[in-house]
PDB file of C-alpha atoms in Angstrom:
ATOM      1  CA  UNK A 125      -5.802  -9.036   9.614  1.00 91.00           C
ATOM      2  CA  UNK A 126      -5.172  -6.666   6.493  1.00 89.00           C
ATOM      3  CA  UNK A 127      -7.487  -4.476   8.018  1.00 93.00           C
ATOM      4  CA  UNK A 128      -6.477  -4.896  11.698  1.00 94.00           C
ATOM      5  CA  UNK A 129      -2.771  -3.801   9.740  1.00 93.00           C
ATOM      6  CA  UNK A 130      -4.434  -0.934   8.315  1.00 93.00           C
ATOM      7  CA  UNK A 131      -6.051   0.260  11.385  1.00 95.00           C
ATOM      8  CA  UNK A 132      -2.328  -0.187  13.630  1.00 94.00           C
ATOM      9  CA  UNK A 133      -0.636   1.741  10.700  1.00 93.00           C
ATOM     10  CA  UNK A 134      -3.361   4.523  10.915  1.00 95.00           C
ATOM     11  CA  UNK A 135      -3.170   4.514  14.941  1.00 95.00           C
ATOM     12  CA  UNK A 136       0.277   4.339  14.945  1.00 95.00           C
ATOM     13  CA  UNK A 137       0.825   7.701  12.511  1.00 94.00           C
ATOM     14  CA  UNK A 138      -2.152   9.705  14.273  1.00 94.00           C
ATOM     15  CA  UNK A 139      -0.659   8.823  18.249  1.00 93.00           C
ATOM     16  CA  UNK A 140       3.315  10.561  16.763  1.00 93.00           C
ATOM     17  CA  UNK A 141       1.321  13.256  15.160  1.00 92.00           C
ATOM     18  CA  UNK A 142      -0.056  14.167  18.218  1.00 91.00           C
ATOM     19  CA  UNK A 143       3.419  13.711  20.086  1.00 91.00           C
ATOM     20  CA  UNK A 144       5.019  15.789  17.848  1.00 91.00           C
ATOM     21  CA  UNK A 145       2.920  18.578  18.655  1.00 89.00           C
ATOM     22  CA  UNK A 146       4.054  18.497  22.438  1.00 88.00           C
ATOM     23  CA  UNK A 147       7.708  18.140  20.728  1.00 89.00           C
ATOM     24  CA  UNK A 148       8.178  14.349  21.675  1.00 87.00           C
ATOM     25  CA  UNK A 149       9.099  12.629  18.641  1.00 84.00           C
ATOM     26  CA  UNK A 150      10.211   9.040  19.004  1.00 85.00           C
ATOM     27  CA  UNK A 151      12.780   6.489  16.554  1.00 84.00           C
ATOM     28  CA  UNK A 152      10.716   5.127  13.115  1.00 84.00           C
ATOM     29  CA  UNK A 153       9.239   1.145  13.911  1.00 84.00           C
ATOM     30  CA  UNK A 154       6.840  -0.308  15.569  1.00 86.00           C
ATOM     31  CA  UNK A 155       8.692  -1.418  18.578  1.00 89.00           C
ATOM     32  CA  UNK A 156      10.091   1.567  19.204  1.00 91.00           C
ATOM     33  CA  UNK A 157       6.992   3.659  19.190  1.00 92.00           C
ATOM     34  CA  UNK A 158       5.159   1.001  21.899  1.00 91.00           C
ATOM     35  CA  UNK A 159       8.565   1.465  24.036  1.00 91.00           C
ATOM     36  CA  UNK A 160       8.201   5.103  23.911  1.00 92.00           C
ATOM     37  CA  UNK A 161       4.574   6.032  25.115  1.00 92.00           C
ATOM     38  CA  UNK A 162       4.557   4.693  28.408  1.00 92.00           C
ATOM     39  CA  UNK A 163       7.849   6.514  28.886  1.00 90.00           C
ATOM     40  CA  UNK A 164       5.611   9.345  28.029  1.00 90.00           C
ATOM     41  CA  UNK A 165       3.029   8.848  30.420  1.00 90.00           C
ATOM     42  CA  UNK A 166       5.230   8.039  33.518  1.00 89.00           C
ATOM     43  CA  UNK A 167       7.386  10.924  32.764  1.00 87.00           C
ATOM     44  CA  UNK A 168       5.745  14.206  34.953  1.00 85.00           C
ATOM     45  CA  UNK A 169       7.738  16.465  33.748  1.00 84.00           C
ATOM     46  CA  UNK A 170       7.043  16.434  30.129  1.00 83.00           C
ATOM     47  CA  UNK A 171       4.372  19.393  30.505  1.00 81.00           C
ATOM     48  CA  UNK A 172       1.507  17.125  29.469  1.00 85.00           C
ATOM     49  CA  UNK A 173      -1.860  18.050  31.215  1.00 89.00           C
ATOM     50  CA  UNK A 174      -3.518  14.795  33.037  1.00 90.00           C
ATOM     51  CA  UNK A 175      -6.480  14.982  30.206  1.00 91.00           C
ATOM     52  CA  UNK A 176      -3.195  15.183  27.291  1.00 90.00           C
ATOM     53  CA  UNK A 177      -2.081  11.990  29.557  1.00 92.00           C
ATOM     54  CA  UNK A 178      -5.203   9.985  29.734  1.00 93.00           C
ATOM     55  CA  UNK A 179      -5.935  10.385  25.739  1.00 93.00           C
ATOM     56  CA  UNK A 180      -2.352   9.132  25.038  1.00 92.00           C
ATOM     57  CA  UNK A 181      -3.717   5.814  27.575  1.00 94.00           C
ATOM     58  CA  UNK A 182      -6.340   5.233  25.445  1.00 95.00           C
ATOM     59  CA  UNK A 183      -4.493   5.571  22.718  1.00 95.00           C
ATOM     60  CA  UNK A 184      -1.848   3.276  23.533  1.00 95.00           C
ATOM     61  CA  UNK A 185      -4.201   0.350  24.986  1.00 96.00           C
ATOM     62  CA  UNK A 186      -6.227   1.227  21.685  1.00 96.00           C
ATOM     63  CA  UNK A 187      -2.798   0.141  19.881  1.00 95.00           C
ATOM     64  CA  UNK A 188      -2.117  -2.484  22.087  1.00 95.00           C
ATOM     65  CA  UNK A 189      -5.656  -4.143  21.366  1.00 96.00           C
ATOM     66  CA  UNK A 190      -4.926  -4.171  17.916  1.00 95.00           C
ATOM     67  CA  UNK A 191      -1.514  -5.620  18.611  1.00 95.00           C
ATOM     68  CA  UNK A 192      -3.179  -8.760  19.931  1.00 96.00           C
ATOM     69  CA  UNK A 193      -5.755  -9.193  17.428  1.00 96.00           C
ATOM     70  CA  UNK A 194      -2.773  -9.302  14.867  1.00 95.00           C
ATOM     71  CA  UNK A 195      -0.957 -11.501  16.539  1.00 95.00           C
ATOM     72  CA  UNK A 196      -3.923 -13.992  17.190  1.00 96.00           C
ATOM     73  CA  UNK A 197      -4.641 -13.901  13.271  1.00 95.00           C
ATOM     74  CA  UNK A 198      -0.738 -14.302  13.023  1.00 94.00           C
ATOM     75  CA  UNK A 199      -1.494 -17.492  15.284  1.00 95.00           C
ATOM     76  CA  UNK A 200      -4.603 -18.934  13.815  1.00 95.00           C
ATOM     77  CA  UNK A 201      -2.661 -18.749  10.021  1.00 94.00           C
ATOM     78  CA  UNK A 202       0.035 -20.449  10.809  1.00 94.00           C
ATOM     79  CA  UNK A 203      -1.866 -23.552  13.115  1.00 95.00           C
ATOM     80  CA  UNK A 204      -4.075 -23.627   9.164  1.00 94.00           C
ATOM     81  CA  UNK A 205      -1.446 -24.163   6.732  1.00 94.00           C
ATOM     82  CA  UNK A 206       1.077 -26.723   9.306  1.00 94.00           C
ATOM     83  CA  UNK A 207      -0.864 -29.361   7.774  1.00 95.00           C
ATOM     84  CA  UNK A 208      -0.274 -28.045   4.134  1.00 94.00           C
ATOM     85  CA  UNK A 209       3.179 -29.362   2.211  1.00 94.00           C
ATOM     86  CA  UNK A 210       3.381 -26.268   0.032  1.00 93.00           C
ATOM     87  CA  UNK A 211       3.137 -23.916   2.339  1.00 94.00           C
ATOM     88  CA  UNK A 212       5.566 -25.498   4.578  1.00 94.00           C
ATOM     89  CA  UNK A 213       7.797 -26.014   1.986  1.00 93.00           C
ATOM     90  CA  UNK A 214       7.301 -22.229   0.628  1.00 94.00           C
ATOM     91  CA  UNK A 215       8.807 -20.972   4.642  1.00 94.00           C
ATOM     92  CA  UNK A 216      11.949 -22.806   3.887  1.00 93.00           C
ATOM     93  CA  UNK A 217      13.133 -20.164   0.612  1.00 92.00           C
ATOM     94  CA  UNK A 218      14.531 -17.535   2.926  1.00 90.00           C
ATOM     95  CA  UNK A 219      12.169 -14.062   3.262  1.00 91.00           C
ATOM     96  CA  UNK A 220       9.108 -16.153   3.322  1.00 94.00           C
ATOM     97  CA  UNK A 221       7.100 -16.489   6.308  1.00 94.00           C
ATOM     98  CA  UNK A 222       3.730 -18.102   6.991  1.00 94.00           C
ATOM     99  CA  UNK A 223       1.674 -15.281   6.304  1.00 94.00           C
ATOM    100  CA  UNK A 224       3.211 -15.096   2.963  1.00 95.00           C
ATOM    101  CA  UNK A 225       3.503 -18.968   2.373  1.00 95.00           C
ATOM    102  CA  UNK A 226      -0.465 -19.018   2.526  1.00 94.00           C
ATOM    103  CA  UNK A 227      -1.314 -16.163   0.572  1.00 93.00           C
ATOM    104  CA  UNK A 228       1.347 -17.640  -2.334  1.00 94.00           C
ATOM    105  CA  UNK A 229      -0.956 -20.950  -1.743  1.00 94.00           C
ATOM    106  CA  UNK A 230      -3.984 -19.339  -1.953  1.00 92.00           C
ATOM    107  CA  UNK A 231      -3.444 -17.310  -5.109  1.00 91.00           C
ATOM    108  CA  UNK A 232      -1.463 -20.186  -7.084  1.00 90.00           C
ATOM    109  CA  UNK A 233      -2.084 -23.487  -5.712  1.00 91.00           C
ATOM    110  CA  UNK A 234       0.424 -25.634  -7.165  1.00 91.00           C
ATOM    111  CA  UNK A 235       1.741 -23.257  -9.479  1.00 89.00           C
ATOM    112  CA  UNK A 236       1.024 -25.096 -12.829  1.00 88.00           C
ATOM    113  CA  UNK A 237      -0.268 -22.141 -14.600  1.00 89.00           C
ATOM    114  CA  UNK A 238       2.659 -20.292 -14.438  1.00 90.00           C
ATOM    115  CA  UNK A 239       5.335 -21.566 -17.532  1.00 90.00           C
ATOM    116  CA  UNK A 240       8.307 -20.705 -15.410  1.00 91.00           C
ATOM    117  CA  UNK A 241       9.085 -18.814 -12.040  1.00 90.00           C
ATOM    118  CA  UNK A 242       9.381 -15.227 -13.963  1.00 90.00           C
ATOM    119  CA  UNK A 243       5.910 -15.479 -14.737  1.00 90.00           C
ATOM    120  CA  UNK A 244       4.949 -16.238 -11.295  1.00 91.00           C
ATOM    121  CA  UNK A 245       7.401 -13.070 -10.437  1.00 90.00           C
ATOM    122  CA  UNK A 246       6.010 -10.789 -13.942  1.00 87.00           C
ATOM    123  CA  UNK A 247       2.373 -11.671 -12.143  1.00 89.00           C
ATOM    124  CA  UNK A 248       3.385 -10.449  -9.049  1.00 89.00           C
ATOM    125  CA  UNK A 249       4.408  -7.040 -10.569  1.00 86.00           C
ATOM    126  CA  UNK A 250       8.080  -7.523 -10.206  1.00 87.00           C
ATOM    127  CA  UNK A 251       9.341  -7.247 -13.529  1.00 77.00           C
ATOM    128  CA  UNK A 252      10.697  -4.251 -15.069  1.00 66.00           C
ATOM    129  CA  UNK A 253       9.036  -2.570 -17.738  1.00 50.00           C
ATOM    130  CA  UNK A 254      10.318  -3.574 -20.887  1.00 47.00           C
ATOM    131  CA  UNK A 255      10.921  -0.969 -23.575  1.00 43.00           C
ATOM    132  CA  UNK A 256      12.570  -2.073 -26.933  1.00 44.00           C
ATOM    133  CA  UNK A 257      13.006   0.375 -30.205  1.00 46.00           C
ATOM    134  CA  UNK A 258      15.363   0.393 -32.773  1.00 48.00           C
ATOM    135  CA  UNK A 259      17.533  -3.218 -31.518  1.00 49.00           C
ATOM    136  CA  UNK A 260      18.151  -1.746 -28.346  1.00 48.00           C
ATOM    137  CA  UNK A 261      16.192  -2.535 -24.946  1.00 43.00           C
ATOM    138  CA  UNK A 262      15.086  -0.250 -22.026  1.00 44.00           C
ATOM    139  CA  UNK A 263      14.297  -1.153 -18.485  1.00 42.00           C
ATOM    140  CA  UNK A 264      12.279   1.213 -16.461  1.00 44.00           C
ATOM    141  CA  UNK A 265      11.016   0.884 -13.348  1.00 48.00           C
ATOM    142  CA  UNK A 266       8.418  -2.583 -11.723  1.00 50.00           C
ATOM    143  CA  UNK A 267       5.268  -2.509 -13.551  1.00 53.00           C
ATOM    144  CA  UNK A 268       2.670  -1.784 -10.111  1.00 58.00           C
ATOM    145  CA  UNK A 269       0.116  -4.431 -12.002  1.00 61.00           C
ATOM    146  CA  UNK A 270      -0.509  -8.048 -11.451  1.00 66.00           C
ATOM    147  CA  UNK A 271      -1.102  -9.146  -7.646  1.00 81.00           C
ATOM    148  CA  UNK A 272      -0.173  -6.167  -5.110  1.00 86.00           C
ATOM    149  CA  UNK A 273      -0.704  -7.923  -2.048  1.00 89.00           C
ATOM    150  CA  UNK A 274       1.832 -11.079  -2.926  1.00 91.00           C
ATOM    151  CA  UNK A 275       4.310  -8.313  -4.470  1.00 90.00           C
ATOM    152  CA  UNK A 276       3.819  -6.206  -1.406  1.00 91.00           C
ATOM    153  CA  UNK A 277       4.456  -9.337   1.206  1.00 93.00           C
ATOM    154  CA  UNK A 278       7.862 -10.417  -1.079  1.00 94.00           C
ATOM    155  CA  UNK A 279       8.828  -7.020  -1.139  1.00 93.00           C
ATOM    156  CA  UNK A 280       8.005  -6.699   2.667  1.00 93.00           C
ATOM    157  CA  UNK A 281      10.219 -10.391   3.257  1.00 93.00           C
ATOM    158  CA  UNK A 282      12.599  -8.923   0.902  1.00 93.00           C
ATOM    159  CA  UNK A 283      13.645  -5.906   3.230  1.00 92.00           C
ATOM    160  CA  UNK A 284      13.603  -7.766   6.283  1.00 91.00           C
ATOM    161  CA  UNK A 285      16.455 -10.398   4.181  1.00 91.00           C
ATOM    162  CA  UNK A 286      18.229  -7.271   3.802  1.00 91.00           C
ATOM    163  CA  UNK A 287      18.447  -5.731   6.952  1.00 89.00           C
ATOM    164  CA  UNK A 288      20.952  -9.627   7.854  1.00 88.00           C
ATOM    165  CA  UNK A 289      22.831 -10.339   4.543  1.00 87.00           C
ATOM    166  CA  UNK A 290      25.829  -8.462   5.363  1.00 86.00           C
ATOM    167  CA  UNK A 291      26.540 -10.786   8.349  1.00 87.00           C
ATOM    168  CA  UNK A 292      25.227 -14.520   5.724  1.00 87.00           C
ATOM    169  CA  UNK A 293      27.831 -15.987   3.052  1.00 84.00           C
ATOM    170  CA  UNK A 294      25.196 -18.066   0.973  1.00 87.00           C
ATOM    171  CA  UNK A 295      25.066 -16.759  -2.483  1.00 89.00           C
ATOM    172  CA  UNK A 296      21.990 -15.682  -2.630  1.00 89.00           C
ATOM    173  CA  UNK A 297      22.827 -13.096   0.605  1.00 89.00           C
ATOM    174  CA  UNK A 298      26.327 -12.475  -1.189  1.00 90.00           C
ATOM    175  CA  UNK A 299      24.406 -11.614  -4.146  1.00 91.00           C
ATOM    176  CA  UNK A 300      22.174  -9.185  -2.487  1.00 90.00           C
ATOM    177  CA  UNK A 301      24.579  -7.301  -0.641  1.00 91.00           C
ATOM    178  CA  UNK A 302      26.665  -6.769  -3.567  1.00 92.00           C
ATOM    179  CA  UNK A 303      23.435  -5.390  -5.279  1.00 90.00           C
ATOM    180  CA  UNK A 304      22.556  -3.291  -2.567  1.00 91.00           C
ATOM    181  CA  UNK A 305      26.119  -1.583  -2.597  1.00 91.00           C
ATOM    182  CA  UNK A 306      26.044  -1.048  -5.929  1.00 90.00           C
ATOM    183  CA  UNK A 307      22.638   0.057  -7.122  1.00 88.00           C
ATOM    184  CA  UNK A 308      20.766   0.988  -3.550  1.00 90.00           C
ATOM    185  CA  UNK A 309      18.552  -0.552  -0.807  1.00 90.00           C
ATOM    186  CA  UNK A 310      15.290   0.321  -3.254  1.00 90.00           C
ATOM    187  CA  UNK A 311      16.551  -1.051  -6.006  1.00 89.00           C
ATOM    188  CA  UNK A 312      18.161  -4.478  -4.089  1.00 91.00           C
ATOM    189  CA  UNK A 313      14.703  -4.890  -2.436  1.00 92.00           C
ATOM    190  CA  UNK A 314      12.766  -5.295  -5.707  1.00 91.00           C
ATOM    191  CA  UNK A 315      15.447  -7.256  -7.022  1.00 91.00           C
ATOM    192  CA  UNK A 316      15.327  -9.595  -4.096  1.00 93.00           C
ATOM    193  CA  UNK A 317      11.684  -9.462  -3.772  1.00 93.00           C
ATOM    194  CA  UNK A 318      11.748 -10.772  -7.440  1.00 92.00           C
ATOM    195  CA  UNK A 319      14.146 -13.419  -6.774  1.00 93.00           C
ATOM    196  CA  UNK A 320      12.357 -15.084  -4.179  1.00 94.00           C
ATOM    197  CA  UNK A 321       9.034 -14.989  -5.715  1.00 94.00           C
ATOM    198  CA  UNK A 322      11.170 -17.368  -8.580  1.00 93.00           C
ATOM    199  CA  UNK A 323      12.461 -18.990  -6.200  1.00 94.00           C
ATOM    200  CA  UNK A 324       9.776 -19.928  -3.964  1.00 94.00           C
ATOM    201  CA  UNK A 325       7.481 -20.930  -7.252  1.00 94.00           C
ATOM    202  CA  UNK A 326      10.508 -23.395  -7.971  1.00 93.00           C
ATOM    203  CA  UNK A 327      10.341 -25.082  -4.747  1.00 93.00           C
ATOM    204  CA  UNK A 328       6.678 -25.275  -5.089  1.00 93.00           C
ATOM    205  CA  UNK A 329       6.568 -27.385  -8.268  1.00 92.00           C
ATOM    206  CA  UNK A 330       9.610 -29.432  -7.625  1.00 90.00           C
ATOM    207  CA  UNK A 331       8.545 -30.446  -4.534  1.00 87.00           C
ATOM    208  CA  UNK A 332      11.823 -29.862  -2.776  1.00 89.00           C
ATOM    209  CA  UNK A 333      12.604 -27.381  -0.180  1.00 90.00           C
ATOM    210  CA  UNK A 334      15.008 -24.727  -0.485  1.00 89.00           C
ATOM    211  CA  UNK A 335      18.940 -25.227   0.392  1.00 85.00           C
ATOM    212  CA  UNK A 336      21.164 -22.414   0.724  1.00 78.00           C
ATOM    213  CA  UNK A 337      23.955 -22.451  -1.750  1.00 75.00           C
ATOM    214  CA  UNK A 338      27.989 -21.511  -0.701  1.00 72.00           C
ATOM    215  CA  UNK A 339      30.489 -21.084  -2.550  1.00 58.00           C
ATOM    216  CA  UNK A 340      33.007 -24.062  -2.271  1.00 53.00           C
ATOM    217  CA  UNK A 341      35.794 -21.954  -3.119  1.00 49.00           C
ATOM    218  CA  UNK A 342      34.852 -19.414   0.284  1.00 47.00           C
TER     219      UNK A 342
END
């Protein structure tokens, strides 16, 4: 699955670059590109020669085939983890889907090798580097060490979650939205990924599903 996604990214970038050479630019995102290419192929007035249309058609077909292969593996993973209680419990956490749940289970099992959620987050490389001198503690960017694949999945999950925090009123969403406003999108994304890592570890080790919490005063 990871190999096909890598091919997807490379092919998408190549197609965007070739389209840009003809002055044809599209919005960011996978869906936008897949909608744009058929429109390009059907537009007889965009200046593309027949040979160019043939090449773009082949590239588009290759991209669709890669999509189908990735989707096929997504379904296989979802089916494989369906009987695994830990994976199902992990998915009750906001931002944790089947792929992330399966990867966490494969990496840490029951999570017993970690003292707490912070240790798991640190192992994923989601804890800031700390420098202490003269009684002062300085925090910088995340370490970029640890399990880079899990870090990537957790950050992607946090990025997706941040798109909807402004429309939700649970405590986690309110905290993330406030952080996004105060610290900026990227820092909020990493901070939320850190939080999700801690929460999912707690859920796995406690044996209880995650429950969204709401402010009683609200």
